[in-house]
Structure formats: structure tokens, C-alpha cells
mmCIF file of C-alpha atoms in Angstrom:
data_model
loop_
_atom_site.group_PDB
_atom_site.id
_atom_site.type_symbol
_atom_site.label_atom_id
_atom_site.label_comp_id
_atom_site.label_asym_id
_atom_site.label_seq_id
_atom_site.Cartn_x
_atom_site.Cartn_y
_atom_site.Cartn_z
ATOM 1 C CA UNK B 30 0.051 -0.033 -0.253
ATOM 2 C CA UNK B 31 2.635 2.159 1.171
ATOM 3 C CA UNK B 32 4.197 1.958 -2.713
ATOM 4 C CA UNK B 33 1.073 2.998 -4.161
ATOM 5 C CA UNK B 34 0.971 6.193 -2.143
ATOM 6 C CA UNK B 35 4.530 7.084 -2.883
ATOM 7 C CA UNK B 36 3.532 6.270 -6.526
ATOM 8 C CA UNK B 37 -0.182 8.595 -6.234
ATOM 9 C CA UNK B 38 2.293 10.849 -4.562
ATOM 10 C CA UNK B 39 4.808 11.786 -7.740
ATOM 11 C CA UNK B 40 1.130 11.435 -10.259
ATOM 12 C CA UNK B 41 -0.307 13.878 -8.443
ATOM 13 C CA UNK B 42 2.857 16.008 -8.411
ATOM 14 C CA UNK B 43 3.536 15.883 -11.655
ATOM 15 C CA UNK B 44 0.277 16.486 -12.654
ATOM 16 C CA UNK B 45 0.093 19.578 -10.621
ATOM 17 C CA UNK B 46 3.265 20.713 -11.147
ATOM 18 C CA UNK B 47 2.898 21.168 -15.454
ATOM 19 C CA UNK B 48 -0.039 22.449 -15.017
ATOM 20 C CA UNK B 49 0.967 25.245 -12.204
ATOM 21 C CA UNK B 50 4.248 25.688 -15.261
ATOM 22 C CA UNK B 51 1.937 25.928 -18.142
ATOM 23 C CA UNK B 52 4.747 26.704 -20.670
ATOM 24 C CA UNK B 53 4.994 25.595 -24.331
ATOM 25 C CA UNK B 54 8.603 24.452 -23.230
ATOM 26 C CA UNK B 55 6.982 21.985 -21.110
ATOM 27 C CA UNK B 56 4.697 19.329 -22.059
ATOM 28 C CA UNK B 57 1.167 19.914 -21.263
ATOM 29 C CA UNK B 58 -0.823 17.379 -18.791
ATOM 30 C CA UNK B 59 -4.870 17.980 -20.236
ATOM 31 C CA UNK B 60 -6.475 16.397 -17.721
ATOM 32 C CA UNK B 61 -5.760 14.101 -14.439
ATOM 33 C CA UNK B 62 -7.523 12.193 -12.253
ATOM 34 C CA UNK B 63 -8.681 9.188 -10.168
ATOM 35 C CA UNK B 64 -11.135 6.759 -11.279
ATOM 36 C CA UNK B 65 -13.531 4.923 -8.503
ATOM 37 C CA UNK B 66 -11.463 1.770 -8.470
ATOM 38 C CA UNK B 67 -8.432 4.036 -7.635
ATOM 39 C CA UNK B 68 -6.683 4.212 -10.925
ATOM 40 C CA UNK B 69 -4.877 7.358 -11.715
ATOM 41 C CA UNK B 70 -4.637 8.446 -15.257
ATOM 42 C CA UNK B 71 -3.331 11.468 -17.300
ATOM 43 C CA UNK B 72 -4.069 13.044 -20.227
ATOM 44 C CA UNK B 73 -0.559 14.737 -22.197
ATOM 45 C CA UNK B 74 -0.527 16.824 -25.511
ATOM 46 C CA UNK B 75 0.632 14.362 -28.323
ATOM 47 C CA UNK B 76 3.476 14.387 -29.582
ATOM 48 C CA UNK B 77 5.650 13.026 -32.850
ATOM 49 C CA UNK B 78 9.140 13.121 -30.702
ATOM 50 C CA UNK B 79 12.503 11.863 -29.785
ATOM 51 C CA UNK B 80 14.368 12.382 -26.417
ATOM 52 C CA UNK B 81 17.520 14.177 -26.019
ATOM 53 C CA UNK B 82 18.704 10.863 -24.506
ATOM 54 C CA UNK B 83 17.857 8.800 -27.918
ATOM 55 C CA UNK B 84 19.045 11.324 -29.848
ATOM 56 C CA UNK B 85 22.445 11.350 -28.212
ATOM 57 C CA UNK B 86 22.759 7.933 -28.074
ATOM 58 C CA UNK B 87 22.927 7.789 -32.096
ATOM 59 C CA UNK B 88 24.463 10.543 -32.458
ATOM 60 C CA UNK B 89 26.819 10.921 -29.085
ATOM 61 C CA UNK B 90 27.121 14.336 -29.260
ATOM 62 C CA UNK B 91 26.023 17.229 -30.959
ATOM 63 C CA UNK B 92 27.253 20.625 -32.689
ATOM 64 C CA UNK B 93 27.700 23.342 -29.974
ATOM 65 C CA UNK B 94 25.501 25.950 -30.956
ATOM 66 C CA UNK B 95 22.479 22.938 -31.694
ATOM 67 C CA UNK B 96 23.786 22.068 -28.087
ATOM 68 C CA UNK B 97 22.915 25.478 -26.771
ATOM 69 C CA UNK B 98 19.988 26.198 -28.900
ATOM 70 C CA UNK B 99 18.233 23.015 -27.006
ATOM 71 C CA UNK B 100 19.431 24.406 -23.921
ATOM 72 C CA UNK B 101 17.510 27.704 -24.383
ATOM 73 C CA UNK B 102 14.636 25.535 -24.730
ATOM 74 C CA UNK B 103 15.121 23.636 -21.177
ATOM 75 C CA UNK B 104 15.951 26.850 -19.537
ATOM 76 C CA UNK B 105 12.779 28.848 -20.353
ATOM 77 C CA UNK B 106 10.778 25.951 -19.104
ATOM 78 C CA UNK B 107 13.128 26.118 -15.708
ATOM 79 C CA UNK B 108 12.763 29.806 -15.567
ATOM 80 C CA UNK B 109 8.662 29.807 -15.839
ATOM 81 C CA UNK B 110 8.943 27.089 -12.766
ATOM 82 C CA UNK B 111 11.211 28.565 -10.833
ATOM 83 C CA UNK B 112 8.937 31.992 -11.024
ATOM 84 C CA UNK B 113 5.838 29.603 -10.926
ATOM 85 C CA UNK B 114 7.864 28.550 -7.567
ATOM 86 C CA UNK B 115 8.650 24.937 -8.658
ATOM 87 C CA UNK B 116 12.107 23.193 -8.412
ATOM 88 C CA UNK B 117 11.992 20.162 -11.295
ATOM 89 C CA UNK B 118 15.239 18.591 -9.404
ATOM 90 C CA UNK B 119 15.858 15.633 -12.394
ATOM 91 C CA UNK B 120 16.353 17.958 -15.142
ATOM 92 C CA UNK B 121 18.478 15.282 -17.658
ATOM 93 C CA UNK B 122 17.917 13.961 -20.982
ATOM 94 C CA UNK B 123 15.409 11.682 -20.430
ATOM 95 C CA UNK B 124 13.129 14.289 -19.821
ATOM 96 C CA UNK B 125 13.803 16.455 -22.730
ATOM 97 C CA UNK B 126 11.547 15.555 -25.360
ATOM 98 C CA UNK B 127 12.533 17.234 -28.918
ATOM 99 C CA UNK B 128 9.577 17.966 -31.275
ATOM 100 C CA UNK B 129 8.893 19.806 -34.259
ATOM 101 C CA UNK B 130 6.874 23.084 -33.523
ATOM 102 C CA UNK B 131 6.862 26.639 -35.216
ATOM 103 C CA UNK B 132 9.202 25.305 -37.600
ATOM 104 C CA UNK B 133 12.284 24.470 -35.206
ATOM 105 C CA UNK B 134 13.171 21.084 -35.341
ATOM 106 C CA UNK B 135 14.657 21.181 -32.190
ATOM 107 C CA UNK B 136 11.651 22.479 -30.004
ATOM 108 C CA UNK B 137 12.746 20.998 -25.955
ATOM 109 C CA UNK B 138 9.808 20.294 -24.261
ATOM 110 C CA UNK B 139 10.608 19.108 -20.131
ATOM 111 C CA UNK B 140 8.733 16.611 -18.448
ATOM 112 C CA UNK B 141 8.760 14.487 -15.730
ATOM 113 C CA UNK B 142 7.859 16.919 -12.392
ATOM 114 C CA UNK B 143 6.811 13.748 -10.327
ATOM 115 C CA UNK B 144 10.359 14.939 -7.842
ATOM 116 C CA UNK B 145 9.539 18.677 -8.126
ATOM 117 C CA UNK B 146 9.664 20.523 -4.986
ATOM 118 C CA UNK B 147 7.245 23.797 -4.625
ATOM 119 C CA UNK B 148 8.248 26.696 -2.851
ATOM 120 C CA UNK B 149 7.167 29.824 -1.807
ATOM 121 C CA UNK B 150 9.357 33.092 -2.706
ATOM 122 C CA UNK B 151 12.370 31.400 -0.881
ATOM 123 C CA UNK B 152 10.457 29.087 1.368
ATOM 124 C CA UNK B 153 10.616 25.999 0.725
ATOM 125 C CA UNK B 154 7.521 23.526 1.608
ATOM 126 C CA UNK B 155 8.246 20.187 3.359
ATOM 127 C CA UNK B 156 8.421 17.096 1.069
ATOM 128 C CA UNK B 157 5.656 14.535 1.722
ATOM 129 C CA UNK B 158 7.831 11.763 3.741
ATOM 130 C CA UNK B 159 6.453 9.105 1.839
ATOM 131 C CA UNK B 160 8.313 10.350 -1.518
ATOM 132 C CA UNK B 161 11.549 11.019 0.390
ATOM 133 C CA UNK B 162 12.046 7.819 1.878
ATOM 134 C CA UNK B 163 12.624 6.758 -1.269
ATOM 135 C CA UNK B 164 16.384 7.261 -0.724
ATOM 136 C CA UNK B 165 18.432 10.090 0.980
ATOM 137 C CA UNK B 166 18.998 11.576 -2.282
ATOM 138 C CA UNK B 167 16.239 12.445 -4.724
ATOM 139 C CA UNK B 168 17.464 12.756 -8.310
ATOM 140 C CA UNK B 169 19.376 10.957 -10.879
ATOM 141 C CA UNK B 170 23.028 11.126 -9.835
ATOM 142 C CA UNK B 171 24.985 12.038 -13.096
ATOM 143 C CA UNK B 172 22.867 14.923 -13.131
ATOM 144 C CA UNK B 173 22.925 15.863 -9.658
ATOM 145 C CA UNK B 174 23.797 19.578 -7.726
ATOM 146 C CA UNK B 175 26.467 18.819 -4.912
ATOM 147 C CA UNK B 176 23.909 20.387 -2.608
ATOM 148 C CA UNK B 177 21.042 18.345 -3.391
ATOM 149 C CA UNK B 178 23.402 15.302 -3.395
ATOM 150 C CA UNK B 179 23.820 14.852 -0.341
ATOM 151 C CA UNK B 180 20.675 16.455 1.082
ATOM 152 C CA UNK B 181 21.052 19.872 1.755
ATOM 153 C CA UNK B 182 18.555 22.791 1.267
ATOM 154 C CA UNK B 183 18.260 23.565 -2.279
ATOM 155 C CA UNK B 184 17.254 26.221 -4.486
ATOM 156 C CA UNK B 185 16.677 26.629 -8.406
ATOM 157 C CA UNK B 186 20.596 26.805 -8.941
ATOM 158 C CA UNK B 187 20.162 23.126 -8.902
ATOM 159 C CA UNK B 188 18.058 22.890 -11.951
ATOM 160 C CA UNK B 189 21.163 24.728 -13.456
ATOM 161 C CA UNK B 190 23.704 22.863 -12.711
ATOM 162 C CA UNK B 191 21.967 19.757 -13.846
ATOM 163 C CA UNK B 192 21.062 21.520 -17.181
ATOM 164 C CA UNK B 193 24.778 22.229 -17.387
ATOM 165 C CA UNK B 194 25.800 18.682 -16.910
ATOM 166 C CA UNK B 195 23.471 18.007 -19.723
ATOM 167 C CA UNK B 196 25.449 20.650 -22.051
ATOM 168 C CA UNK B 197 28.369 19.306 -20.890
ATOM 169 C CA UNK B 198 27.480 15.864 -22.058
ATOM 170 C CA UNK B 199 25.833 17.199 -25.630
ATOM 171 C CA UNK B 200 28.989 19.198 -26.523
ATOM 172 C CA UNK B 201 31.809 16.680 -25.465
ATOM 173 C CA UNK B 202 29.875 12.800 -25.599
ATOM 174 C CA UNK B 203 29.978 12.478 -22.271
ATOM 175 C CA UNK B 204 28.911 14.126 -18.875
ATOM 176 C CA UNK B 205 31.512 15.773 -16.841
ATOM 177 C CA UNK B 206 31.762 12.766 -13.985
ATOM 178 C CA UNK B 207 30.874 9.490 -14.463
ATOM 179 C CA UNK B 208 31.664 6.181 -11.741
ATOM 180 C CA UNK B 209 30.253 2.429 -11.099
ATOM 181 C CA UNK B 210 29.530 3.438 -7.407
ATOM 182 C CA UNK B 211 26.858 6.270 -6.743
ATOM 183 C CA UNK B 212 28.470 7.528 -3.638
ATOM 184 C CA UNK B 213 31.751 7.983 -5.909
ATOM 185 C CA UNK B 214 29.697 9.794 -8.104
ATOM 186 C CA UNK B 215 27.895 12.010 -5.932
ATOM 187 C CA UNK B 216 31.727 12.718 -4.283
ATOM 188 C CA UNK B 217 32.870 13.897 -7.607
ATOM 189 C CA UNK B 218 30.481 16.248 -8.304
ATOM 190 C CA UNK B 219 30.787 17.334 -4.302
ATOM 191 C CA UNK B 220 34.485 18.161 -4.916
ATOM 192 C CA UNK B 221 36.286 16.584 -8.222
ATOM 193 C CA UNK B 222 37.195 19.098 -11.267
ATOM 194 C CA UNK B 223 35.728 19.457 -14.119
ATOM 195 C CA UNK B 224 37.384 17.886 -16.583
ATOM 196 C CA UNK B 225 38.306 20.435 -19.474
ATOM 197 C CA UNK B 226 36.646 20.192 -23.218
ATOM 198 C CA UNK B 227 40.075 18.776 -24.531
ATOM 199 C CA UNK B 228 40.359 16.384 -22.470
ATOM 200 C CA UNK B 229 36.954 14.794 -22.992
ATOM 201 C CA UNK B 230 37.074 15.565 -26.712
ATOM 202 C CA UNK B 231 40.394 16.944 -28.295
ATOM 203 C CA UNK B 232 38.362 16.980 -31.798
ATOM 204 C CA UNK B 233 35.652 19.294 -30.684
ATOM 205 C CA UNK B 234 35.667 22.446 -31.824
ATOM 206 C CA UNK B 235 34.113 24.985 -29.271
ATOM 207 C CA UNK B 236 34.478 28.543 -28.541
ATOM 208 C CA UNK B 237 36.404 29.644 -24.876
ATOM 209 C CA UNK B 238 33.225 31.460 -24.302
ATOM 210 C CA UNK B 239 30.901 28.460 -24.129
ATOM 211 C CA UNK B 240 33.530 26.075 -21.876
ATOM 212 C CA UNK B 241 33.361 28.980 -19.440
ATOM 213 C CA UNK B 242 29.742 29.042 -19.526
ATOM 214 C CA UNK B 243 29.412 25.691 -18.994
ATOM 215 C CA UNK B 244 31.954 25.765 -15.922
ATOM 216 C CA UNK B 245 30.190 28.867 -14.360
ATOM 217 C CA UNK B 246 26.736 26.578 -14.459
ATOM 218 C CA UNK B 247 29.006 23.845 -12.732
ATOM 219 C CA UNK B 248 30.434 25.279 -9.897
ATOM 220 C CA UNK B 249 30.386 23.625 -6.734
ATOM 221 C CA UNK B 250 28.852 26.153 -4.132
ATOM 222 C CA UNK B 251 25.224 27.337 -5.690
ATOM 223 C CA UNK B 252 26.341 31.037 -4.785
ATOM 224 C CA UNK B 253 29.279 30.482 -7.107
ATOM 225 C CA UNK B 254 26.799 29.034 -10.112
ATOM 226 C CA UNK B 255 24.757 31.469 -12.920
ATOM 227 C CA UNK B 256 22.064 32.904 -10.238
ATOM 228 C CA UNK B 257 19.147 32.387 -13.138
ATOM 229 C CA UNK B 258 17.287 30.638 -15.643
ATOM 230 C CA UNK B 259 16.999 34.103 -17.158
ATOM 231 C CA UNK B 260 20.899 35.188 -16.779
ATOM 232 C CA UNK B 261 21.872 31.876 -17.978
ATOM 233 C CA UNK B 262 19.474 32.462 -21.554
ATOM 234 C CA UNK B 263 20.827 36.020 -21.530
ATOM 235 C CA UNK B 264 24.520 34.726 -21.780
ATOM 236 C CA UNK B 265 23.815 31.995 -24.543
ATOM 237 C CA UNK B 266 22.433 34.302 -26.496
ATOM 238 C CA UNK B 267 25.304 36.778 -26.552
ATOM 239 C CA UNK B 268 27.370 33.751 -26.923
ATOM 240 C CA UNK B 269 24.911 32.871 -30.290
ATOM 241 C CA UNK B 270 25.028 37.136 -31.814
ATOM 242 C CA UNK B 271 28.577 37.288 -31.093
ATOM 243 C CA UNK B 272 29.791 33.759 -32.978
ATOM 244 C CA UNK B 273 26.470 34.004 -35.743
#
């Protein structure tokens, strides 16, 4: 019964958070309900889609301008979510869907707000204990911010760290940190130096400004990180304009 409760909590949080954001870069939840038998259901917008995860599986890495373009879409969704008082907490390629929309073949939509954290201004609401008891860490270890990895208080900058890991992976073909043991991976997020692009992908031709941007998003301490999704977007636009 407890497992059912946990699934229900995540399901209801997904529906609530997605509806609260209501952004074109979020997968739209059209309706959700529980029938008399207790079965939960959710109606999502119909999309002809490919996940960023499967794109990277197929292409290994993608050109840096395309990566920033996709990242900008995700940041637009995160900016709206953060403004609505929602931290996603699980930004990763599996949760980014690419569709063709408005003439854009790489229009990105983010989904799965099932472990989103809700807050009002600077005051975080407590998680339901049935959700947090699933483990010490909430999120996916490869993309998790150091403060989130070790159960410390988080804010919107945790999502920006995860987005930066994703951008790094898109451009060089691998995330900055990899390890077989989860605790080792979490420790790397907290203390290991981010490998330079040239070490991971020597043949990649990426402007220094792009690597500097992503490294700023991967700062260990949240206060040293890019402070908001809106500012991240501004910096992406500056790079794209200067390189165009």
C-alpha cells in the first residue's frame, strides 16, 4: 500500500506542477484524475517525439550551437517553473523531448515533475515523507547538484547545475563525472574538478566562451553558479549573437 501511495504522490505532483507552469517548453498535461477503482490516469498532449537521451545515444554528441539552442528551450521552461515556485530536481536527457514546432525541429519540452519541489519565494515546502523516504538523495546521480546530492537545502540553481551537466554531455559526448558506485559519483560532484573539453573530446571545436559558460553553471557552490535561468539564457544569446 505504501508503494501505491508513493506512486500516487509523484503522479499528483507531476500533474499539479505541470499545470502550474503551463509553458510551451513543458509537456502539457491536459487532464488528470483518479477513477472509482483508485486507478490514476493522466492525459498528455500528443507529440511525435524523440528524447534527447535517444538522440545522444544515436549521435553521441551534437554541435555546440545546436546544444545551446536545445538548452535555451529547457532554460525557458525552468525559468517559468522557478517563477511559479517549482524546482524540477530531475533535469536530464531522458526528461527532455524534442519535437518539431513553429518551424523548429529541435523544439525542446521538459517533462516529469514527479519529484519537483514546491516553494513560495524563498520558503521551501516540506516534502511528503513518503516521497523522500525512497532514498537519501532525490534526483539522478549523473546530473545532480552537490548540495542536492547530500540532502542539503536547494533552490533553483540546482536545476541549472543539472542543465549544465546536460549541456556538457551534449557537446563532448560524456557527462563530466562518471563512476560505477553512486557514492563515488556524488563525491565527484562535490569535490572533483570538471575535466576540460579538450581532455574529453580533443577534436571538438568549441568557443572558449561556451566552455566558460558551462563551467560557471557547474560551480560546486550554488552561490558561485549562474544565479538564474533568465541570466543563463542571456549569456547563451550573447554567445550565439557573437558567433553568428
